[in-house]
Coordinates of C-alpha atoms in Angstrom, one line a residue:
X50 CA 0.0 0.0 0.0
X51 CA 1.5 3.3 -1.1
X52 CA 2.2 5.7 1.7
X53 CA 0.7 8.5 -0.4
X54 CA -2.5 6.6 -0.9
X55 CA -4.4 5.7 -4.1
X56 CA -6.2 8.1 -6.4
X57 CA -9.5 9.1 -4.8
X58 CA -12.8 8.9 -6.6
X59 CA -13.3 12.4 -5.4
X60 CA -9.9 13.8 -6.2
X61 CA -11.0 15.6 -9.3
X62 CA -14.3 16.7 -8.0
X63 CA -15.0 20.3 -7.3
X64 CA -17.3 19.9 -4.3
X65 CA -18.7 23.4 -4.8
X66 CA -19.5 23.3 -8.5
X67 CA -17.6 24.4 -11.5
X68 CA -18.1 28.1 -11.2
X69 CA -19.0 28.2 -7.6
X70 CA -22.7 29.0 -8.3
X71 CA -24.1 25.5 -7.5
X72 CA -22.4 24.1 -4.5
X73 CA -25.8 23.6 -2.9
X74 CA -26.5 21.0 -5.6
X75 CA -23.2 19.2 -5.1
X76 CA -23.3 19.1 -1.3
X77 CA -26.5 17.1 -1.6
X78 CA -25.1 14.4 -3.8
X79 CA -26.1 11.7 -1.4
X80 CA -29.7 12.4 -2.4
X81 CA -30.1 11.5 -6.1
X82 CA -33.8 12.5 -6.2
X83 CA -33.8 16.1 -5.1
X84 CA -37.3 17.6 -4.5
X85 CA -38.1 21.1 -5.6
X86 CA -39.3 22.1 -2.2
X87 CA -35.7 21.6 -0.8
X88 CA -34.8 24.8 -2.8
X89 CA -35.9 28.4 -2.6
X90 CA -35.6 31.0 -5.3
X91 CA -35.9 34.7 -4.8
X92 CA -35.3 38.0 -6.5
X93 CA -33.0 39.9 -4.1
X94 CA -32.1 43.2 -5.9
X95 CA -31.7 45.1 -9.1
X96 CA -28.5 44.6 -11.0
X97 CA -27.6 48.3 -10.4
X98 CA -28.0 48.1 -6.7
X99 CA -24.5 46.7 -6.3
X100 CA -21.3 48.3 -7.5
X101 CA -18.1 46.5 -8.4
X102 CA -16.5 45.2 -5.2
X103 CA -19.6 45.5 -3.1
X104 CA -21.2 42.9 -0.8
X105 CA -24.7 42.8 0.6
X106 CA -26.6 40.5 2.9
X107 CA -29.8 39.5 1.3
X108 CA -32.9 37.7 2.6
X109 CA -34.3 34.7 0.7
X110 CA -37.2 34.0 3.1
X111 CA -35.8 30.7 4.3
X112 CA -32.5 32.3 5.3
X113 CA -29.9 34.9 4.3
X114 CA -27.1 34.8 1.8
X115 CA -24.1 37.1 1.0
X116 CA -24.4 38.6 -2.5
X117 CA -21.2 39.9 -4.0
X118 CA -20.5 41.7 -7.3
X119 CA -16.9 41.6 -8.5
X120 CA -15.8 42.6 -12.0
X121 CA -19.4 42.6 -13.3
X122 CA -20.2 39.1 -12.1
X123 CA -22.5 38.1 -9.2
X124 CA -21.7 35.5 -6.6
X125 CA -23.8 34.2 -3.7
X126 CA -22.6 32.3 -0.6
X127 CA -23.2 31.7 3.1
X128 CA -23.2 35.0 5.0
X129 CA -21.8 33.8 8.3
X130 CA -18.2 32.7 8.9
X131 CA -18.4 29.1 10.0
X132 CA -15.8 29.6 12.7
X133 CA -17.7 31.9 15.1
X134 CA -20.5 33.2 13.0
X135 CA -19.1 36.6 12.1
X136 CA -21.1 38.6 9.5
X137 CA -19.0 38.4 6.4
X138 CA -20.7 41.5 4.9
X139 CA -18.6 43.4 7.4
X140 CA -15.4 41.7 6.3
X141 CA -13.0 42.5 3.5
X142 CA -13.5 41.6 -0.2
X143 CA -10.4 41.4 -2.2
X144 CA -9.2 39.5 -5.3
X145 CA -11.8 36.7 -5.3
X146 CA -12.0 36.1 -1.6
X147 CA -13.8 37.4 1.5
X148 CA -11.8 37.8 4.7
X149 CA -13.7 37.5 8.0
X150 CA -13.8 40.7 10.1
X151 CA -13.3 39.0 13.4
X152 CA -10.5 36.4 13.0
X153 CA -9.2 36.7 9.4
X154 CA -10.4 33.4 7.8
X155 CA -10.7 33.7 4.0
X156 CA -13.3 32.1 1.7
X157 CA -13.2 31.8 -2.1
X158 CA -16.2 33.7 -3.5
X159 CA -16.4 31.3 -6.5
X160 CA -16.2 27.9 -4.6
X161 CA -16.9 28.9 -1.0
X162 CA -13.8 27.0 0.0
X163 CA -11.9 28.0 3.1
X164 CA -8.5 29.4 1.9
X165 CA -7.1 30.6 5.1
X166 CA -7.9 29.9 8.7
X167 CA -9.1 29.6 11.5
X168 CA -12.0 27.2 11.2
X169 CA -12.6 23.8 9.6
X170 CA -15.6 24.3 7.3
X171 CA -16.2 26.0 4.0
X172 CA -19.2 28.0 2.9
X173 CA -22.1 26.8 0.7
X174 CA -22.5 28.7 -2.5
X175 CA -25.7 29.3 -4.4
X176 CA -26.8 29.7 -8.0
X177 CA -27.1 33.3 -9.2
X178 CA -28.7 34.5 -12.5
X179 CA -29.9 37.8 -13.9
X180 CA -33.4 38.1 -15.5
X181 CA -34.9 41.4 -16.6
X182 CA -32.3 43.4 -14.6
X183 CA -33.2 41.5 -11.4
X184 CA -30.6 39.4 -9.5
X185 CA -32.1 36.0 -8.6
X186 CA -30.6 33.5 -6.2
X187 CA -31.6 29.8 -6.0
X188 CA -30.4 28.2 -2.8
X189 CA -30.8 24.9 -0.9
X190 CA -32.8 25.6 2.2
X191 CA -30.7 23.4 4.4
X192 CA -27.5 25.1 3.3
X193 CA -29.1 28.5 4.1
X194 CA -29.9 27.3 7.6
X195 CA -26.5 25.6 8.4
X196 CA -24.3 28.3 6.7
X197 CA -21.5 25.8 6.5
X198 CA -20.2 23.0 4.3
X199 CA -17.6 20.3 4.8
X200 CA -15.4 19.5 1.8
X201 CA -15.9 16.2 0.1
X202 CA -13.5 13.5 1.6
X203 CA -12.3 10.2 0.4
X204 CA -12.6 7.0 2.4
X205 CA -9.9 4.7 3.6
X206 CA -9.6 1.7 1.2
X207 CA -7.1 -0.2 3.3
X208 CA -8.4 -3.2 5.3
X209 CA -7.4 -2.2 8.8
X210 CA -8.1 -3.7 12.3
X211 CA -8.0 -1.1 15.1
X212 CA -5.4 -3.2 16.9
X213 CA -3.0 -3.1 14.0
X214 CA 0.3 -1.6 15.0
X215 CA 0.8 0.2 11.7
X216 CA -0.5 3.4 10.2
X217 CA 0.5 5.0 6.9
X218 CA 0.2 8.4 8.6
X219 CA 0.5 8.9 12.3
X220 CA -0.4 12.2 13.8
X221 CA 0.8 12.9 17.4
X222 CA -1.5 15.6 18.9
X223 CA -5.2 16.4 18.4
X224 CA -5.2 20.2 18.3
X225 CA -6.0 22.2 15.2
X226 CA -2.7 21.3 13.4
X227 CA -3.4 17.5 13.8
X228 CA -7.0 17.7 12.9
X229 CA -6.6 19.9 9.9
X230 CA -3.8 17.7 8.7
X231 CA -6.0 14.6 8.9
X232 CA -9.0 16.3 7.2
X233 CA -6.8 17.8 4.4
X234 CA -5.4 14.4 3.6
X235 CA -8.9 13.0 3.1
X236 CA -10.0 16.0 1.2
X237 CA -7.0 15.6 -1.1
X238 CA -7.8 11.9 -1.9
X239 CA -5.6 10.1 0.6
X240 CA -7.2 6.6 1.0
X241 CA -4.8 4.8 3.4
X242 CA -4.9 4.7 7.2
X243 CA -4.7 7.8 9.3
X244 CA -4.3 7.6 13.1
X245 CA -4.3 10.6 15.4
X246 CA -3.2 10.0 19.0
X247 CA -3.5 12.4 22.0
X248 CA -2.9 12.4 25.7
X249 CA -6.2 14.2 26.1
X250 CA -9.3 12.2 27.1
X251 CA -11.6 14.3 24.8
X252 CA -12.0 14.5 21.1
X253 CA -10.5 17.7 19.5
X254 CA -12.0 20.8 21.1
X255 CA -11.8 24.6 20.8
X256 CA -9.1 25.2 23.4
X257 CA -9.0 29.1 23.1
X258 CA -12.5 29.2 24.5
X259 CA -11.4 27.5 27.8
X260 CA -10.1 30.8 29.3
X261 CA -13.0 32.8 28.0
X262 CA -15.9 30.5 28.8
X263 CA -14.9 28.7 31.9
X264 CA -18.2 26.8 32.3
X265 CA -18.2 25.2 28.9
X266 CA -18.1 21.4 28.7
X267 CA -15.8 19.3 26.4
X268 CA -19.0 18.4 24.3
X269 CA -19.9 22.1 23.9
X270 CA -16.3 22.9 22.7
X271 CA -16.0 19.9 20.5
X272 CA -14.7 20.6 17.0
X273 CA -15.7 17.3 15.4
X274 CA -18.0 14.6 16.6
X275 CA -17.0 10.9 16.8
X276 CA -19.5 10.2 14.0
X277 CA -17.7 12.7 11.8
X278 CA -14.3 11.3 12.4
X279 CA -15.6 7.7 12.0
X280 CA -17.4 8.6 8.7
X281 CA -14.2 10.0 7.3
X282 CA -12.0 7.2 8.6
X283 CA -9.9 9.4 10.9
X284 CA -9.0 7.1 13.8
X285 CA -8.2 8.8 17.1
X286 CA -6.5 7.2 20.1
X287 CA -7.4 9.0 23.4
X288 CA -5.3 9.1 26.5
X289 CA -2.3 7.7 24.6
X290 CA 1.0 9.3 25.5
X291 CA 4.0 8.9 23.2
X292 CA 7.3 8.5 25.1
X293 CA 9.7 7.9 22.2
X294 CA 10.1 8.1 18.5
X295 CA 12.6 6.0 16.5
X296 CA 13.1 7.5 13.0
X297 CA 15.3 4.6 11.8
X298 CA 12.7 1.9 12.4
X299 CA 9.9 4.4 11.9
X300 CA 8.2 3.5 15.1
X301 CA 6.5 5.3 18.0
X302 CA 6.4 3.8 21.5
X303 CA 3.6 4.7 23.9
X304 CA 3.7 4.8 27.7
X305 CA 1.6 1.7 27.9
X306 CA 4.2 -0.2 25.8
X307 CA 2.2 -0.2 22.6
X308 CA 4.4 0.3 19.5
X309 CA 3.1 1.7 16.2
X310 CA 4.9 1.8 12.9
X311 CA 4.4 4.6 10.5
X312 CA 5.3 5.7 7.0
X313 CA 4.9 9.4 7.6
X314 CA 4.7 11.2 10.9
X315 CA 3.3 14.6 11.9
X316 CA 4.3 16.0 15.3
X317 CA 1.8 18.5 16.7
X318 CA 1.9 18.1 20.5
X319 CA 1.5 21.8 21.3
X320 CA 2.9 23.4 24.5
X321 CA 3.0 22.7 28.2
X322 CA 2.5 25.4 30.9
X323 CA 5.7 26.7 32.4
X324 CA 5.9 25.6 36.1
X325 CA 6.1 28.2 38.9
X326 CA 8.6 27.8 41.7
X327 CA 7.1 28.5 45.1
X328 CA 6.8 27.2 48.7
X329 CA 3.8 25.0 49.4
X330 CA 3.6 22.8 46.3
X331 CA 1.2 20.3 47.9
X332 CA -1.6 22.8 48.4
X333 CA -4.8 22.1 46.4
X334 CA -6.9 24.3 44.2
X335 CA -3.9 25.6 42.2
X336 CA -4.4 25.2 38.5
X337 CA -2.7 25.5 35.1
X338 CA -5.6 25.9 32.7
X339 CA -5.3 22.9 30.3
X340 CA -8.6 21.1 30.1
X341 CA -12.3 21.7 30.3
X342 CA -12.3 20.0 33.7
X343 CA -9.7 22.6 34.9
X344 CA -11.9 25.4 33.6
X345 CA -15.0 24.0 35.2
X346 CA -13.3 23.5 38.5
X347 CA -11.8 27.1 38.5
X348 CA -15.3 28.5 37.8
X349 CA -16.9 26.5 40.6
X350 CA -14.2 27.2 43.2
X351 CA -14.2 30.9 42.4
X352 CA -17.9 31.4 42.8
X353 CA -18.4 34.1 45.4
X354 CA -14.8 33.4 46.6
X355 CA -11.3 34.9 46.2
X356 CA -9.4 34.2 42.9
X357 CA -5.7 34.9 42.3
X358 CA -4.2 34.8 38.8
X359 CA -0.4 34.5 38.6
X360 CA 1.0 35.9 35.3
X361 CA -0.3 38.5 32.8
X362 CA -0.3 36.2 29.8
X363 CA -3.4 36.3 27.5
X364 CA -4.7 33.1 29.1
X365 CA -4.3 34.5 32.6
X366 CA -5.9 37.8 31.8
X367 CA -8.8 36.2 30.0
X368 CA -9.4 34.0 33.1
X369 CA -9.3 37.1 35.3
X370 CA -11.9 38.8 33.1
X371 CA -14.1 35.7 33.0
X372 CA -14.1 35.5 36.8
X373 CA -15.1 39.1 37.6
X374 CA -18.8 38.4 37.5
X375 CA -18.4 35.2 39.5
X376 CA -15.8 35.7 42.2
X377 CA -15.9 37.9 45.3
X378 CA -12.4 39.2 44.4
X379 CA -9.9 38.8 41.5
X380 CA -6.3 39.6 42.0
X381 CA -3.6 39.5 39.3
X382 CA 0.1 39.1 40.1
X383 CA 2.6 40.2 37.4
X384 CA 6.4 40.5 37.2
X385 CA 6.2 43.5 34.9
X386 CA 4.7 46.9 35.5
X387 CA 2.1 46.7 32.8
X388 CA 0.2 43.7 31.4
X389 CA 0.5 42.9 27.7
X390 CA 3.4 45.3 27.4
X391 CA 5.6 42.9 25.4
X392 CA 2.9 42.0 22.9
X393 CA 0.8 45.2 22.7
X394 CA 3.0 48.0 24.0
X395 CA 2.9 50.2 27.1
X396 CA 0.0 52.5 26.0
X397 CA -2.4 49.7 25.0
X398 CA -1.3 47.7 28.1
X399 CA -2.1 50.6 30.4
X400 CA -5.5 51.1 28.8
X401 CA -6.4 47.4 29.2
X402 CA -5.2 47.6 32.8
X403 CA -7.6 50.4 33.5
X404 CA -10.4 48.4 31.9
X405 CA -9.7 45.5 34.3
X406 CA -9.4 47.8 37.3
X407 CA -12.8 49.4 36.4
X408 CA -14.1 45.8 36.6
X409 CA -12.9 45.3 40.2
X410 CA -9.6 43.4 39.3
X411 CA -6.8 44.3 41.7
X412 CA -3.2 44.2 40.3
X413 CA 0.0 43.4 42.2
X414 CA 2.6 44.2 39.6
X415 CA 6.4 44.0 39.8
X416 CA 5.7 41.1 42.2
X417 CA 6.2 37.3 42.4
X418 CA 4.7 34.5 44.4
X419 CA 6.7 33.3 47.4
X420 CA 4.3 30.8 49.0
X421 CA 0.9 29.1 48.7
X422 CA -0.6 28.6 52.1
X423 CA -3.4 26.1 52.7
X424 CA -5.8 24.9 55.4
X425 CA -6.7 21.1 55.4
X426 CA -4.8 20.9 52.1
X427 CA -6.9 23.6 50.3
X428 CA -5.5 27.0 49.3
X429 CA -6.3 29.9 51.6
X430 CA -3.6 32.5 51.0
X431 CA -1.0 33.5 48.4
X432 CA 2.1 35.2 49.9
X433 CA 4.1 37.5 47.6
X434 CA 7.8 38.1 47.8
X435 CA 7.0 41.7 48.8
X436 CA 5.4 40.2 52.0
X437 CA 1.9 41.0 50.9
X438 CA -0.6 38.3 51.8
X439 CA -3.7 37.8 49.5
X440 CA -6.8 35.8 50.4
X441 CA -7.2 33.0 47.9
X442 CA -9.6 30.1 47.4
X443 CA -8.4 29.3 43.9
X444 CA -5.3 30.2 42.0
X445 CA -4.6 30.0 38.2
X446 CA -1.0 30.1 37.0
X447 CA -0.4 31.5 33.5
X448 CA 3.2 32.5 33.2
X449 CA 3.8 31.2 29.7
X450 CA 4.5 27.8 28.1
X451 CA 7.2 25.7 26.5
X452 CA 7.0 23.2 23.6
X453 CA 5.9 19.7 24.5
X454 CA 8.8 17.9 22.8
X455 CA 10.7 16.1 25.6
X456 CA 9.8 12.7 24.1
X457 CA 11.9 13.5 21.0
X458 CA 15.2 13.9 22.9
X459 CA 16.8 10.7 21.6
X460 CA 14.8 10.5 18.3
X461 CA 17.2 12.2 15.9
X462 CA 14.6 14.9 15.2
X463 CA 16.5 18.2 15.5
X464 CA 15.4 20.6 18.2
X465 CA 16.8 24.0 19.2
X466 CA 18.0 25.0 22.6
X467 CA 14.5 25.9 23.7
X468 CA 13.0 22.6 22.5
X469 CA 11.4 24.0 19.3
X470 CA 11.5 21.9 16.2
X471 CA 12.8 23.8 13.1
X472 CA 11.0 22.9 9.9
X473 CA 11.3 24.1 6.3
X474 CA 8.5 25.8 4.3
X475 CA 6.8 22.4 3.7
X476 CA 6.8 21.7 7.5
X477 CA 9.3 18.9 7.2
X478 CA 11.9 18.4 9.9
X479 CA 15.5 17.3 9.4
X480 CA 14.2 13.8 8.9
X481 CA 12.6 12.8 5.6
X482 CA 8.9 11.9 6.1
X483 CA 8.7 13.5 9.6
X484 CA 6.8 16.7 9.7
X485 CA 5.8 19.0 12.6
X486 CA 3.5 22.0 13.1
X487 CA 1.7 24.2 15.6
X488 CA 3.2 25.6 18.8
X489 CA 6.2 23.2 18.7
X490 CA 7.9 24.6 15.6
X491 CA 9.9 27.4 14.3
X492 CA 9.1 27.9 10.6
X493 CA 10.0 30.3 7.8
X494 CA 7.7 33.4 8.0
X495 CA 7.0 35.0 4.7
X496 CA 6.3 38.4 6.4
X497 CA 9.9 38.5 7.7
X498 CA 11.7 37.4 4.6
X499 CA 11.4 33.7 5.6
X500 CA 13.3 34.2 8.8
X501 CA 12.3 31.4 11.2
X502 CA 10.0 32.2 14.1
X503 CA 7.6 30.5 16.5
X504 CA 4.0 31.8 16.4
X505 CA 1.8 29.8 18.9
X506 CA -1.5 31.1 17.4
X507 CA -4.6 28.9 17.0
X508 CA -4.9 30.1 13.4
X509 CA -1.3 29.4 12.5
X510 CA -1.6 25.8 13.7
X511 CA -4.5 25.2 11.2
X512 CA -2.2 26.4 8.4
X513 CA 0.7 24.1 9.4
X514 CA -1.6 21.1 9.4
X515 CA -2.8 21.9 5.9
X516 CA 0.7 22.5 4.5
X517 CA 2.1 19.4 6.1
X518 CA -0.8 17.3 4.6
X519 CA -0.2 18.7 1.2
X520 CA 3.5 18.1 1.5
X521 CA 2.9 14.4 2.4
X522 CA 0.8 14.1 -0.7
X523 CA 3.5 15.6 -2.9
X524 CA 1.6 18.9 -3.3
X525 CA 4.0 21.2 -1.6
X526 CA 2.5 24.6 -0.7
X527 CA 4.2 27.6 0.8
X528 CA 3.0 29.3 4.0
X529 CA 1.9 32.8 3.0
X530 CA -0.6 33.2 5.8
X531 CA -0.5 36.4 7.8
X532 CA -0.5 35.6 11.6
X533 CA -3.8 36.6 13.2
X534 CA -4.9 36.3 16.8
X535 CA -7.5 37.7 19.1
X536 CA -8.4 38.0 22.8
X537 CA -11.7 38.8 24.4
X538 CA -12.3 40.5 27.8
X539 CA -15.5 42.0 29.2
X540 CA -17.4 41.6 26.0
X541 CA -14.7 43.5 24.0
X542 CA -12.3 42.0 21.5
X543 CA -8.8 42.9 20.5
X544 CA -7.8 41.7 17.1
X545 CA -4.2 41.5 16.0
X546 CA -2.5 40.7 12.7
X547 CA 1.2 40.6 11.6
X548 CA 4.4 39.8 13.4
X549 CA 5.3 42.5 15.9
X550 CA 8.2 40.8 17.6
X551 CA 10.9 43.5 18.3
X552 CA 8.7 46.5 17.4
X553 CA 10.4 49.8 18.3
X554 CA 7.4 52.2 18.2
X555 CA 3.6 52.2 18.3
X556 CA 1.4 54.6 16.3
X557 CA -2.0 55.0 17.9
X558 CA -5.0 56.2 16.0
X559 CA -8.5 56.6 17.5
X560 CA -9.2 57.0 21.3
X561 CA -7.6 54.7 23.8
X562 CA -9.8 56.0 26.7
X563 CA -12.9 55.3 24.6
X564 CA -11.6 51.8 23.8
X565 CA -11.9 52.5 20.1
X566 CA -8.5 52.5 18.6
X567 CA -6.0 51.1 16.1
X568 CA -2.4 50.5 17.2
X569 CA 0.2 50.1 14.4
X570 CA 3.5 48.4 15.5
X571 CA 6.5 49.7 13.6
X572 CA 10.1 48.5 13.2
X573 CA 12.3 51.3 11.8
X574 CA 10.0 52.9 9.1
X575 CA 7.8 49.8 8.4
X576 CA 4.5 48.7 10.0
X577 CA 5.0 45.1 11.1
X578 CA 1.7 44.5 13.0
X579 CA -1.6 46.0 13.9
X580 CA -4.1 45.6 16.8
X581 CA -7.5 47.2 17.2
X582 CA -10.5 47.4 19.4
X583 CA -14.0 48.4 18.1
X584 CA -12.5 49.3 14.7
X585 CA -13.5 46.3 12.5
X586 CA -12.6 45.4 9.8
X587 CA -9.3 47.3 9.9
X588 CA -7.2 44.4 11.2
X589 CA -8.5 42.2 8.4
X590 CA -7.9 45.0 5.9
X591 CA -4.2 45.3 7.1
X592 CA -3.9 41.5 7.0
X593 CA -5.0 41.7 3.3
X594 CA -2.4 44.3 2.6
X595 CA 0.3 42.3 4.3
X596 CA -0.8 39.1 2.5
X597 CA -0.5 40.8 -0.9
X598 CA 3.2 41.4 -0.2
X599 CA 2.8 45.2 0.1
X600 CA 4.6 47.3 2.6
X601 CA 2.9 49.8 4.9
X602 CA 5.2 52.6 5.9
X603 CA 5.1 54.3 9.2
X604 CA 4.4 57.6 7.6
X605 CA 1.3 56.1 6.0
X606 CA -0.3 55.6 9.4
X607 CA 0.9 58.6 11.2
X608 CA -1.3 61.0 9.2
X609 CA -4.5 59.7 10.8
X610 CA -6.1 59.3 7.3
X611 CA -7.0 55.6 7.1
X612 CA -9.5 55.9 4.2
X613 CA -7.1 53.8 2.1
X614 CA -7.7 51.0 4.6
X615 CA -11.3 51.4 5.5
X616 CA -12.8 52.0 2.1
X617 CA -15.0 49.1 0.9
X618 CA -14.2 47.3 -2.3
X619 CA -11.3 45.4 -3.8
X620 CA -7.8 46.8 -3.8

């Protein structure tokens, strides 16, 4: 059996139709006898109602669609981003795709296919025609309701027993990199065995939501159901920890002694929380937020009690924000003077600090933990090195993370001094047939002239998974994605695009006090990143400019005139 699989019966199919106007037909191929009542047809506007490069949300009665005019041609597709439901009409239309205003995912307006992440699903597209100057859309009712579509996937043709100690492709890790890798392989026609293993006891879930929605269950956060994975022949081994990899024999050994042979390997084990050194390690109710169970316990223990957060990382600050309406008190301990300073700069950091303080969060900055004191084994006080004693019933430690790669030490897979795995532009390690992605890698970043960097964003892990899968299939594809991440606190979101590492100045437009601003991060005379609050879709617009290979100069953003960014329409 070939490690690259056999030709898939779907490999030449365009799941969304030839010109992207009839994916609603193709997504229903399992029902050969389609009934007319499954479809709705509606006249939605006059041809002159839209100008070139315009988008409009239109109502078909049974649901809404996004109508687009580009270069004299009309397109219709789902109107909500399948990731978190953002209204795409508020996004950015440019060169044949729409970029989500919230998190930067891109969708092809012809096929509806997802072209950049985050998210797993594509959009349905609908038939559009013009009759007597009227624009008419014909759409599948179910597609209008779901607003999402999974790409067609091939099935596994190999005869496999679950106990077989061999997999053509073995994926270590079940985060977005691993899951997207597995799905992309099936979408691209891979018909041999795919096994994904994870130390987690849950199927893949939306980890970024853990720190924002502490009471969510694993089922609520689930990215794919067991039925979906089974239907597409993606096997997953839960609570299976890899302890060693032998690249010469192409085998992986698990903690329980099980050994699995592979043809190609994808390492996407993510990161582990950095431990905190303090006195009183045996005291209970001290957490690193890793699992839904951790999040649920933190929410329960903090209810009407005293919560302490150690560290001003994004996770720590999101937990602090989430607890303000549950806990009696929320205290944050940080070693720097201002939270978020390294990532967002001093001015934005101070503004966010004020926002937290106005929501009853007390800061103890330029401070560290000396001791956790308990009573009957449960936390009661956190003692700072300054001598200050804080009442505490639950403590969350969020002081950063390191790559989960210790199991590779004797493997022959090259790692740098910090434990990161360097990969090339196809996500391959120094070992042929061994790929890696997500938080564990340093990879060539197009934005920085292919200088290698580590970007532990949820969105970037999706990209790595796709690129690795295409590379395994012999369809090498470069990473041109613009890094994009977000954080949410007190019902407000900060969006960020670019790579601001080492920025030397910040140009602020808007009003920090009003929490409506754009921050441009510059290095020398070039804008390298942007962050905004209440200024959509400017971050997606800047991501579009970065993605096109254009440079934004510092002088361009110092004027305060951002019409060149905010104007609707294609660039």
